[in-house]
Amino acid sequence: MPGTPRTCDDQGVSAAAEVPTDAPEAPTRVRKLYRIPEGRMISGVANGLAAHLGLPVFWVRVAFVVLLLGNGLGALLYAAFWFAVPMGMRAGTPPTTWQHGSIGPYSLVKEPTGWRRGLRAVQQTLQGEPRTGAAADAEGRRRPAEDETHRGPLLALIALVAGVLVLFNTLTRQSSSPYIWPFLVAGLGVAVVWRQADDARWARWFSLGDSKRGSATLRLSAGVALVVAGVVGFLIESGSIGDFAKVTQAVLAVLAGVLLLAGPYLLRMWQDLSTERRERIRAQERAEVAAHIHDSVLHTLTLILRNADDPKEVSRLARAQERDLRQWLYRPAGAEESDTPDTLAESVRKVAAEVEDLHGIPVEVICVGDCPMDERLAAQLQAAREAMVNAAKYGGGEPVSVYAEVEGNTVWVFVRDRGPGFDLASVPEDRMGVRGSIIGRMERHGGHARVRPAPAGGTEVELEMERANG
Amino acid sequence: MTGGEEQSEAVGQAAADGPGRRARVVLVDDHRMFRTGVRAEIGQTASTGVDVVGEAADVEEAVAVVTATRPDVVLLDVHLPGGGGVEVLRRCAPLMPGGTAPATSAEGAGAVRFLALSVSDAAEDVIGVIRGGARGYVTKTITGTDLVDAIFRVADGDAVFSPRLAGFVLDAFAATDTPPVDEDLDRLTTREREVLRLIARGYAYKEIAKQLFISVKTVESHVSAVLRKLQLSNRHELTRWAAARRLV
């Protein structure tokens, strides 16, 4: 059917099916301070501050380290920032499940790569100061990640030395401050737990997977143990360990009383909260379904109404829509929509769907077994596609049957139509469709193609190919 | 599924089997429009020989109507309110050939056979109803003449496979064929496999007969044998196969 009419409505559907994207409104946004998790050392405070102030992250870190020497002020400041500043992200990373909708105003400039970058790094390390006049500095802002990669070790060394100095300093004054060890231990525990909570939240937002659950638990318990050890140490140091039991009893009693009083209320609140959340999720799902139906089915129905007097076009539209909807409804949960399927069965189905859409002829695909694609199978698929196109064009409008089977290392693809059939010998020498695209292609890649009349009319193309990797 | 000539031929043959050649059919589908459409398509008794003697929209109704009318063939939708086609099959099991219903005198006489007719082409639906005892499975894209043909074939005790079903069966047996400890009964013979493969490639029974130089009756008996193996044996392997694909 070479003359299948292609209406411009077709484009209308695909255009309407596009997901509406949120329009960015970057220029007018107030610059807010965020922590930046990429390339961070601890929690991204220095990274975020550097990007916010337009300073190199290196110097921000140096400032923190210097402040650390002043009786640990740097650590306090850092902790305060960590606590108060929300986690943000750079422009350019996909905000798939980002909740607040506002994204930090950071952007990355493309980097020079290769030896030039290496040379620069050497220069920077040797000179110890930022190179001037670089094109990349035109924006007046340096890239934290870049600095990080080259100066990370240097900075780590400085921080280590500073830390040791601080520790030494405080330890030599231990007589005047006996609580330093418990404080240090407890502070370390708090840092571990905070960092952990940060990561957990981050992972939930971006659903990075739960492969690290074991280590997360380990880190959490280690942090808690450190804090407990610190507190106990503090108590021992202050000599009030004996009172501790009494205090604990009192605290527990008060807690129990509070729980008794406020328990039902808290429970109710919790239940309400989860109910509300569940309903919100459901509403979201419904909205998504509605959007999909609107974008696809309703548009197609409109087109069908408009083309009511053209049965061929109507059935083509309906078929394409049916396949689309079916795929959407029954796709496996969590499956990504990718453009290039990587198994044979999926590829055959995709090609068949393309041919079906293009020529308006139903193509029925049956696949038995499956295997990953390789370059030989790709060639076979190309040949099969050509055979399907031929069958759709010259098959007299009857449905085309495609059967693919993987048996051990051999992959068979049969394409059959029920058209008038043709005699390969009578096709002129210069017509290369079957000879070049099907038979020749299969032979080149080490397979076989046979074109033969089917017993009850029509033509069957048989494609046989060995898989490439044993 | 079949080309123009052999379709009419098949229907002609069905009608030519004699004026006594009638099939009493019950339609079970929850969409009234669909039932109406099928009835209009196949229900002209004079030309097709099919008598639609009842309709049902859910499981309860279906069991009641089938028990009351004792049709030759039930066209059964897979997805039904009240438990689905599998539930109907389960509750009508005594009425099937070899069942324990009192009216079942001889083999086939008075027995009810089920032909699944569904828009679903998911493997679990297909295998489910076949395992439940349906004698065939066709999709709703089938033409009226093909459907009439399938009805008579099922009424005669044969099995009707759509290409897609054949593909699923091949897949199932290919996956379970590897352990050599299975009894021979559980495996498909080379010939049966060949027949199934041709069905999957879109061949009609008659074309398969031509291709393999055997009679249509032989093709049908091969298909019936496959169906029997699917229902009776291999239960363990099929379950495993389905579980491996998270179908059950």
XYZ file of C-alpha atoms in Angstrom:
718
model
C 0.000 0.000 0.000
C 2.322 2.714 -1.136
C -0.374 5.333 -1.255
C -1.398 5.329 2.366
C -2.337 8.934 3.060
C -0.256 10.662 5.625
C -2.190 13.486 7.125
C -0.740 16.374 8.997
C -2.850 15.358 11.972
C -0.233 12.769 12.594
C 2.165 15.456 13.658
C -0.543 16.952 15.768
C -0.654 13.819 17.859
C 3.031 13.556 18.401
C 3.295 17.225 19.232
C 0.468 17.008 21.681
C 1.932 13.909 23.241
C 4.981 15.799 24.336
C 5.232 16.185 28.067
C 4.877 19.815 29.007
C 8.044 20.992 30.688
C 8.257 23.534 33.422
C 9.412 26.822 32.044
C 12.561 27.937 33.784
C 12.462 31.365 35.361
C 16.095 31.662 36.266
C 16.859 35.366 35.774
C 14.501 36.732 38.405
C 15.209 34.221 41.126
C 16.781 35.347 44.378
C 20.079 33.673 44.997
C 19.671 31.400 47.952
C 22.314 29.552 49.818
C 22.348 25.812 49.313
C 24.724 23.064 50.136
C 26.062 21.354 47.058
C 26.504 17.622 47.394
C 28.628 16.995 44.301
C 32.309 16.895 44.986
C 31.704 17.605 48.610
C 34.132 16.654 51.322
C 31.819 16.416 54.303
C 28.402 17.873 53.680
C 28.831 20.394 50.902
C 28.821 23.529 53.045
C 32.053 24.912 51.641
C 30.961 23.994 48.144
C 27.705 25.845 48.538
C 29.257 28.867 50.208
C 31.868 29.108 47.486
C 29.269 29.004 44.739
C 27.096 31.478 46.567
C 29.862 33.997 47.201
C 31.557 33.410 43.898
C 34.787 32.370 45.573
C 36.958 29.387 44.863
C 35.935 26.549 47.115
C 39.558 26.024 48.003
C 39.780 29.342 49.820
C 36.504 28.782 51.598
C 37.879 25.526 52.899
C 41.132 27.177 53.881
C 39.105 29.757 55.785
C 37.314 27.025 57.657
C 40.579 25.315 58.472
C 42.112 28.576 59.671
C 39.061 29.256 61.807
C 39.398 25.750 63.192
C 42.724 26.786 64.663
C 40.971 29.511 66.599
C 39.730 27.255 69.377
C 37.633 25.173 66.980
C 35.475 28.042 65.782
C 35.640 26.670 62.222
C 34.073 23.398 63.290
C 31.285 25.212 65.111
C 30.588 27.442 62.118
C 30.631 24.478 59.812
C 28.212 22.586 62.016
C 25.909 25.610 62.130
C 25.884 25.911 58.351
C 25.347 22.195 58.015
C 22.385 22.369 60.329
C 20.773 25.475 58.882
C 21.413 25.365 55.154
C 19.276 23.050 53.042
C 20.775 20.647 50.560
C 20.654 22.056 47.070
C 21.809 20.987 43.692
C 23.470 22.327 40.660
C 21.669 23.221 37.508
C 22.273 20.502 35.021
C 21.585 17.518 37.210
C 18.151 16.077 36.502
C 15.697 17.126 39.207
C 13.454 14.153 38.647
C 11.929 13.916 42.070
C 12.986 17.248 43.429
C 10.293 18.518 45.710
C 10.717 22.207 46.221
C 10.949 23.063 42.578
C 13.578 25.703 43.199
C 17.051 24.835 42.155
C 20.200 26.568 43.130
C 21.443 29.040 40.552
C 24.647 27.185 39.872
C 25.890 26.207 36.540
C 28.940 24.505 35.221
C 31.092 25.730 32.382
C 32.510 23.220 30.010
C 36.005 22.240 30.912
C 39.089 21.984 28.774
C 40.157 18.381 28.842
C 43.228 16.287 28.263
C 46.794 17.508 28.618
C 45.869 21.181 28.878
C 43.906 20.506 31.973
C 46.715 18.464 33.432
C 49.176 21.227 32.648
C 46.987 23.742 34.385
C 46.723 21.554 37.398
C 50.496 21.294 37.603
C 50.788 25.063 37.242
C 48.262 25.656 39.943
C 49.857 23.223 42.299
C 53.302 24.662 41.780
C 52.299 28.302 41.943
C 49.796 27.727 44.680
C 47.472 30.396 43.352
C 44.803 30.652 40.708
C 46.028 31.111 37.201
C 44.870 34.424 35.765
C 43.446 35.429 32.431
C 41.934 32.111 31.590
C 38.954 32.034 29.316
C 37.122 29.934 31.796
C 37.353 32.746 34.317
C 35.343 35.020 32.113
C 32.306 34.366 34.213
C 34.092 35.510 37.285
C 33.353 32.290 39.030
C 35.570 29.293 39.383
C 34.426 25.738 39.247
C 34.480 24.035 42.609
C 34.648 20.565 41.164
C 37.670 21.481 39.112
C 39.552 22.832 42.084
C 38.510 19.878 44.084
C 40.122 17.379 41.782
C 43.482 19.106 41.788
C 43.700 20.537 45.236
C 41.838 17.893 47.149
C 44.964 16.099 48.357
C 46.671 19.359 49.242
C 43.707 20.571 51.208
C 43.317 17.251 52.947
C 46.927 17.445 54.014
C 46.459 20.965 55.401
C 43.300 19.975 57.217
C 45.023 16.959 58.691
C 47.940 19.039 59.946
C 45.543 21.636 61.358
C 43.487 18.964 63.064
C 46.556 17.399 64.615
C 47.697 20.819 65.787
C 44.336 21.544 67.383
C 44.269 18.162 69.029
C 47.806 18.548 70.302
C 46.991 22.023 71.535
C 43.983 20.911 73.494
C 45.581 17.764 74.805
C 48.513 19.622 76.275
C 46.013 21.748 78.167
C 44.131 18.703 79.324
C 44.511 19.512 82.960
C 42.499 22.661 82.526
C 39.852 21.036 80.387
C 39.188 17.406 81.352
C 36.043 17.110 79.255
C 37.763 17.468 75.918
C 37.895 13.755 75.145
C 34.216 13.071 75.816
C 33.331 16.174 73.784
C 35.499 15.074 70.898
C 34.031 11.566 70.862
C 30.446 12.787 71.128
C 31.039 15.430 68.439
C 32.436 12.810 66.106
C 29.374 10.631 66.728
C 27.009 13.532 66.000
C 28.865 14.297 62.787
C 28.647 10.699 61.662
C 24.909 10.543 62.357
C 24.208 13.868 60.679
C 26.149 13.022 57.630
C 24.249 9.752 57.549
C 20.860 11.478 57.790
C 21.899 13.847 55.050
C 22.807 11.000 52.768
C 19.656 9.088 53.555
C 17.501 12.075 52.669
C 19.484 12.669 49.540
C 19.160 9.053 48.527
C 15.419 9.114 49.113
C 14.889 12.186 46.992
C 16.845 10.852 44.126
C 16.071 7.202 44.751
C 19.641 6.118 44.386
C 18.753 2.594 45.395
C 19.111 0.845 48.720
C 22.232 -1.148 48.122
C 23.983 0.700 50.918
C 21.465 -0.132 53.583
C 23.864 -2.366 55.491
C 26.596 0.220 55.676
C 24.019 2.875 56.571
C 22.912 0.893 59.605
C 26.505 0.304 60.541
C 27.337 3.982 60.336
C 24.268 4.969 62.290
C 25.000 2.551 65.103
C 28.655 3.602 65.141
C 27.598 7.237 65.476
C 25.162 6.464 68.265
C 27.795 4.406 70.056
C 30.258 7.285 69.823
C 27.745 9.754 71.240
C 26.834 7.413 74.077
C 30.504 6.839 74.830
C 31.064 10.576 74.883
C 28.185 11.211 77.269
C 29.228 8.384 79.556
C 32.783 9.681 79.522
C 31.485 13.116 80.430
C 29.524 11.688 83.309
C 32.470 9.717 84.614
C 34.720 12.712 84.289
C 32.338 14.899 86.253
C 31.902 12.220 88.875
C 28.139 12.279 88.588
C 27.755 8.745 87.278
C 26.107 7.719 90.524
C 23.334 10.258 90.112
C 22.807 9.162 86.574
C 20.604 6.199 87.456
C 18.259 8.375 89.477
C 18.063 10.993 86.777
C 17.369 8.318 84.218
C 14.538 6.951 86.303
C 12.989 10.375 86.664
C 13.317 11.100 82.977
C 11.735 7.782 82.071
C 8.840 8.440 84.435
C 8.221 11.858 82.921
C 8.470 10.426 79.431
C 5.941 7.717 80.230
C 3.560 10.314 81.618
C 3.894 12.499 78.554
C 3.358 9.505 76.299
C 0.212 8.529 78.217
C -1.167 12.028 77.935
C -0.183 12.862 74.399
C -0.034 9.334 72.964
C -3.550 9.135 71.494
C -3.218 12.580 70.044
C 0.148 11.784 68.487
C -1.181 8.520 67.126
C -4.168 10.274 65.590
C -1.892 12.865 64.065
C 0.345 10.190 62.632
C -2.582 8.324 61.138
C -4.046 11.480 59.654
C -0.712 12.303 58.186
C -0.276 8.941 56.531
C -3.848 8.953 55.257
C -3.348 12.347 53.774
C -0.128 11.230 52.196
C -1.701 8.136 50.712
C -4.498 10.211 49.265
C -2.085 12.655 47.791
C -0.174 9.837 46.127
C -3.395 8.434 44.748
C -4.452 11.814 43.432
C -1.091 12.198 41.781
C -1.403 8.837 40.112
C -4.869 9.677 38.892
C -3.625 12.940 37.491
C -0.861 11.136 35.664
C -3.257 8.624 34.156
C -5.602 11.424 33.157
C -2.752 13.308 31.535
C -1.652 10.272 29.591
C -5.165 9.444 28.444
C -5.652 13.029 27.398
C -2.390 13.256 25.542
C -2.831 10.011 23.699
C -6.258 8.445 23.593
C -8.389 11.572 23.453
C -6.285 13.074 20.716
C -6.498 9.898 18.712
C -10.238 9.750 19.195
C -10.522 13.280 17.869
C -8.477 12.297 14.867
C -10.652 9.245 14.342
C -13.769 11.383 14.457
C -12.272 13.688 11.874
C -11.255 10.798 9.631
C -14.435 8.829 10.094
C -14.895 8.364 6.353
C -11.436 6.881 5.840
C -11.581 3.405 7.356
C -7.962 2.642 6.607
C -6.674 5.686 8.416
C -9.080 5.090 11.277
C -7.903 1.552 11.816
C -4.283 2.639 11.536
C -4.802 5.273 14.207
C -6.702 2.907 16.420
C -4.056 0.238 16.108
C -1.179 2.545 16.879
C -3.079 3.928 19.834
C -3.954 0.504 21.120
C -0.349 -0.589 21.048
C 0.785 2.583 22.711
C -1.763 2.294 25.481
C -1.098 -1.372 26.012
C 2.593 -0.748 26.318
C 1.973 2.009 28.794
C -0.459 -0.024 30.885
C 1.455 -3.255 31.039
C 5.028 -2.073 31.063
C 6.915 -3.615 33.946
C 7.073 -1.389 36.999
C 10.107 0.810 37.040
C 10.965 0.087 33.452
C 12.601 3.002 31.773
C 11.402 4.094 28.420
C 14.466 3.788 26.295
C 14.723 4.272 22.589
C 16.961 1.349 21.823
C 15.744 -1.976 23.169
C 18.594 -4.354 23.916
C 16.974 -7.719 23.437
C 15.903 -9.384 20.232
C 12.217 -9.762 21.051
C 11.869 -6.125 22.015
C 13.724 -5.007 18.908
C 11.578 -7.120 16.624
C 8.430 -5.760 18.232
C 9.656 -2.212 17.872
C 10.548 -2.626 14.231
C 7.208 -4.290 13.542
C 5.426 -1.447 15.260
C 7.270 1.076 13.111
C 6.358 -0.743 9.940
C 2.771 -1.059 11.108
C 2.539 2.653 11.787
C 4.207 3.562 8.544
C 2.140 1.408 6.228
C -1.089 0.912 8.095
C -0.900 -2.869 7.761
C -1.290 -5.008 10.862
C 1.899 -6.865 11.731
C 1.485 -9.733 14.154
C 4.656 -10.549 16.033
C 5.288 -13.824 17.860
C 8.571 -14.242 19.681
C 9.780 -17.461 21.242
C 12.799 -17.143 23.452
C 14.921 -14.061 23.670
C 18.553 -13.055 23.674
C 20.623 -9.889 23.832
C 21.244 -8.050 20.602
C 24.589 -8.129 18.852
C 25.810 -6.754 15.550
C 24.839 -9.858 13.600
C 21.345 -9.825 14.987
C 21.160 -6.119 14.216
C 21.874 -6.957 10.585
C 19.262 -9.687 10.702
C 16.811 -7.218 12.157
C 17.507 -4.804 9.329
C 16.847 -7.559 6.822
C 13.673 -8.506 8.670
C 12.564 -4.915 8.578
C 13.040 -4.770 4.847
C 11.053 -7.987 4.505
C 8.262 -6.551 6.647
C 8.163 -3.373 4.590
C 7.941 -5.438 1.401
C 5.197 -7.575 2.867
C 3.284 -4.507 4.003
C 3.660 -2.800 0.638
C 2.964 -5.693 -1.704
C 1.047 -8.063 0.551
C -2.320 -6.876 -0.680
C -3.290 -5.253 2.594
C -3.498 -8.564 4.434
C -1.922 -8.857 7.880
C 1.777 -9.688 8.018
C 2.990 -12.431 10.333
C 6.395 -12.195 11.936
C 7.821 -15.066 13.943
C 11.151 -14.925 15.706
C 12.678 -17.830 17.539
C 15.896 -18.186 19.464
C 17.041 -21.763 19.590
C 20.428 -22.175 21.176
C 22.768 -20.063 19.135
C 20.555 -19.858 16.096
C 18.056 -17.101 15.610
C 15.261 -17.553 13.091
C 12.998 -14.839 11.823
C 10.099 -15.592 9.493
C 8.173 -12.858 7.754
C 5.157 -13.887 5.782
C 2.449 -12.122 3.873
C -0.601 -13.369 2.015
C -0.259 -11.244 -1.055
C -0.026 -12.341 -4.648
C 3.525 -13.573 -4.147
C 6.357 -13.099 -6.590
C 9.070 -14.991 -8.351
C 12.519 -13.841 -7.394
C 13.958 -14.987 -10.705
C 11.627 -12.741 -12.637
C 12.614 -9.616 -10.726
C 14.908 -7.431 -12.827
C 18.599 -7.454 -11.957
C 18.643 -3.824 -10.972
C 16.003 -4.107 -8.274
C 18.061 -4.506 -5.172
C 15.439 -4.546 -2.413
C 15.303 -8.267 -1.840
C 18.719 -9.164 -3.231
C 20.741 -6.448 -1.534
C 18.838 -5.601 1.600
C 17.713 -9.057 2.569
C 19.721 -11.840 0.961
C 22.966 -9.925 0.489
C 22.900 -8.446 3.946
C 22.314 -11.813 5.576
C 25.126 -13.437 3.568
C 27.549 -10.649 4.436
C 26.984 -11.230 8.120
C 27.238 -14.978 7.917
C 23.567 -15.872 7.810
C 21.121 -17.239 5.267
C 17.987 -15.839 3.754
C 15.429 -17.782 1.796
C 12.535 -16.217 -0.052
C 9.886 -18.691 -1.093
C 6.215 -18.817 -1.896
C 4.060 -19.879 1.021
C 1.822 -22.927 0.435
C -1.479 -21.062 0.439
C -0.425 -17.964 -1.429
C 1.819 -15.164 -0.383
C 5.509 -15.099 0.303
C 7.598 -16.156 3.216
C 11.040 -14.824 3.979
C 13.154 -16.968 6.242
C 16.185 -15.435 7.930
C 18.652 -17.594 9.781
C 21.572 -16.225 11.756
C 24.056 -17.530 14.290
C 24.578 -15.311 17.278
C 27.942 -13.593 17.419
C 29.089 -14.458 20.900
C 29.091 -18.243 21.075
C -5.557 -15.201 9.980
C -6.515 -17.109 6.904
C -6.646 -15.863 3.371
C -9.858 -15.116 1.599
C -10.422 -18.349 -0.304
C -9.893 -20.872 2.385
C -11.990 -18.905 4.809
C -15.089 -19.165 2.727
C -14.176 -22.722 1.963
C -13.935 -23.539 5.621
C -17.283 -21.985 6.369
C -18.762 -23.686 3.353
C -17.417 -26.955 4.622
C -18.887 -26.346 8.035
C -22.241 -25.592 6.521
C -21.943 -28.421 4.041
C -21.587 -30.956 6.792
C -25.334 -31.153 6.716
C -28.360 -29.304 7.898
C -28.067 -31.045 11.242
C -24.731 -29.386 11.746
C -25.492 -26.835 14.409
C -23.577 -25.422 17.291
C -25.298 -23.995 20.322
C -23.205 -21.216 21.738
C -23.233 -19.114 24.907
C -21.452 -15.754 24.929
C -19.768 -14.694 28.141
C -18.365 -11.172 28.119
C -18.899 -8.206 30.368
C -19.209 -5.767 27.467
C -22.690 -5.747 26.078
C -21.575 -4.069 22.878
C -19.111 -6.824 22.241
C -21.704 -9.539 22.794
C -24.053 -7.781 20.447
C -21.300 -7.531 17.858
C -20.352 -11.188 18.095
C -23.978 -12.246 17.976
C -24.504 -10.197 14.842
C -21.350 -11.636 13.320
C -21.872 -15.331 13.975
C -25.495 -15.675 15.020
C -27.157 -15.960 11.618
C -28.154 -19.532 12.071
C -29.117 -20.016 8.449
C -25.718 -19.124 7.055
C -23.316 -20.042 9.852
C -25.091 -22.784 11.741
C -24.384 -21.100 15.068
C -27.198 -20.688 17.561
C -26.503 -18.169 20.280
C -28.614 -19.611 23.075
C -27.488 -17.420 25.932
C -25.403 -14.537 27.126
C -23.778 -13.699 30.436
C -21.928 -10.720 31.818
C -20.237 -12.084 34.948
C -19.140 -15.307 36.574
C -22.372 -16.038 38.482
C -24.528 -15.426 35.468
C -22.211 -17.438 33.243
C -22.307 -20.509 35.469
C -26.091 -20.292 35.718
C -26.635 -19.849 31.983
C -24.182 -22.573 31.002
C -25.674 -25.035 33.469
C -29.182 -24.257 32.300
C -28.628 -24.307 28.548
C -25.827 -26.889 28.180
C -24.437 -25.333 24.985
C -21.883 -27.026 22.747
C -19.421 -24.180 23.016
C -18.979 -21.288 25.433
C -17.155 -18.260 24.131
C -15.460 -17.129 27.292
C -13.849 -13.797 28.045
C -10.763 -14.019 30.218
C -11.416 -10.935 32.304
C -14.808 -11.038 33.995
C -16.236 -9.497 37.117
C -16.458 -12.067 39.897
C -13.254 -14.019 39.372
C -12.542 -14.094 35.663
C -12.783 -16.816 33.052
C -10.692 -19.194 35.125
C -13.330 -19.132 37.845
C -16.073 -19.973 35.337
C -13.985 -22.881 34.096
C -13.409 -24.113 37.598
C -17.069 -24.074 38.496
C -18.191 -25.567 35.205
C -15.605 -28.338 35.305
C -18.227 -31.084 35.841
C -19.893 -30.067 32.587
C -16.783 -30.481 30.478
C -15.976 -33.628 28.560
C -14.957 -36.281 31.049
C -16.659 -34.316 33.812
C -18.961 -35.786 36.419
C -22.192 -34.106 35.397
C -25.063 -36.619 35.183
C -26.134 -35.573 31.697
C -22.722 -36.446 30.285
C -23.551 -39.821 28.878
C -21.006 -40.651 26.238
C -17.739 -38.914 25.382
C -18.640 -35.480 24.114
C -22.390 -35.869 24.066
C -23.943 -33.073 26.064
C -20.534 -31.885 27.178
C -19.740 -28.199 27.188
C -16.509 -26.974 25.638
C -14.926 -23.623 26.248
C -13.206 -21.396 23.753
C -11.434 -18.402 25.242
C -12.001 -15.220 23.297
C -10.067 -12.368 24.759
C -8.504 -9.060 23.979
C -5.696 -9.921 26.348
C -2.610 -11.480 24.887
C -0.707 -11.743 28.131
C 0.895 -15.108 28.712
C -0.563 -15.622 32.160
C -4.122 -15.135 30.906
C -3.637 -17.481 28.012
C -1.903 -20.262 29.891
C -4.342 -19.811 32.781
C -7.511 -20.493 30.843
C -5.960 -23.300 28.841
C -4.833 -24.955 32.030
C -8.322 -24.351 33.392
C -9.709 -26.521 30.629
C -10.520 -24.223 27.719
C -10.182 -26.016 24.403
C -8.714 -23.115 22.560
C -7.795 -19.518 22.640
C -8.389 -16.850 20.048
C -7.986 -13.110 20.289
C -10.720 -10.608 19.608
C -9.067 -9.516 16.408
C -10.281 -12.739 14.791
C -12.646 -12.435 11.853
C -16.196 -13.723 12.025
C -15.604 -16.559 9.619
C -12.515 -17.680 11.466
C -14.460 -17.588 14.694
C -17.245 -19.749 13.267
C -14.619 -22.152 12.034
C -13.006 -22.227 15.462
C -16.356 -22.815 17.165
C -17.076 -25.873 15.072
C -13.604 -27.181 15.531
C -13.907 -26.883 19.293
C -17.376 -28.422 19.210
C -15.819 -31.413 17.462
C -13.391 -31.835 20.322
C -10.355 -30.342 18.624
C -8.201 -27.548 19.898
C -7.794 -24.131 18.392
C -4.592 -22.224 18.845
C -3.965 -18.680 17.789
C -0.419 -17.915 16.663
C 0.203 -16.077 19.875
C -0.884 -19.000 21.998
C 1.345 -21.274 19.957
C 4.213 -18.915 20.680
C 3.538 -19.041 24.402
C 3.345 -22.810 24.399
C 6.596 -23.121 22.464
C 8.198 -20.740 24.891
C 6.915 -22.727 27.844
C 8.110 -26.058 26.546
C 11.404 -24.681 25.302
C 12.125 -23.436 28.797
C 11.209 -26.728 30.401
C 12.735 -29.085 27.886
C 16.242 -28.938 29.253
C 15.989 -31.303 32.224
C 16.339 -34.777 30.694
C 14.619 -36.511 33.601
C 11.149 -35.587 32.363
C 8.948 -38.295 31.043
C 8.409 -38.364 27.339
C 4.778 -37.554 27.886
C 5.686 -34.131 29.083
C 7.632 -33.190 26.013
C 6.451 -32.123 22.656
C 7.357 -34.412 19.829
C 9.290 -32.977 16.936
C 6.163 -33.074 14.829
C 4.068 -31.289 17.406
C 6.724 -28.663 17.755
C 6.819 -28.272 14.011
C 3.067 -27.831 13.872
C 3.114 -25.293 16.672
C 5.887 -23.389 14.990
C 3.878 -23.132 11.803
C 0.847 -21.957 13.730
C 3.008 -19.335 15.374
C 4.230 -18.269 11.962
C 0.648 -17.460 11.041
C -0.295 -20.559 9.075
C -3.825 -21.898 9.072
C -4.353 -25.582 9.835
C -5.004 -26.285 6.209
C -1.788 -24.582 5.140
C 0.141 -26.538 7.728
C -1.286 -29.752 6.347
C -0.157 -28.739 2.897
C 3.291 -27.747 4.055
C 3.938 -30.922 6.029
C 2.177 -33.271 3.596
C -0.223 -34.509 6.236
C -3.985 -34.273 6.544
C -5.810 -31.513 8.350
C -7.099 -34.144 10.763
C -3.525 -35.049 11.661
C -2.705 -31.409 12.294
C -5.700 -31.159 14.547
C -4.735 -34.256 16.468
C -1.227 -32.895 16.958
C -2.679 -29.669 18.314
C -5.023 -31.593 20.584
C -2.088 -33.580 21.872
C -0.256 -30.385 22.706
C -3.296 -29.119 24.539
C -3.615 -32.352 26.482
C 0.021 -32.140 27.556
C -0.484 -28.554 28.508
C -3.453 -29.388 30.702
C -2.609 -32.692 32.226
C 1.109 -33.076 32.435
C 3.924 -30.661 32.784
C 1.999 -28.891 35.470
C 5.071 -28.652 37.601
C 7.301 -27.288 34.881
C 4.717 -24.847 33.655
C 4.255 -23.500 37.116
C 7.959 -23.108 37.422
C 8.091 -21.437 34.052
C 5.356 -19.060 34.995
C 6.944 -18.339 38.349
C 10.283 -17.639 36.728
C 8.600 -14.999 34.617
C 6.606 -13.706 37.577
C 3.369 -14.644 35.913
C 1.787 -16.269 38.938
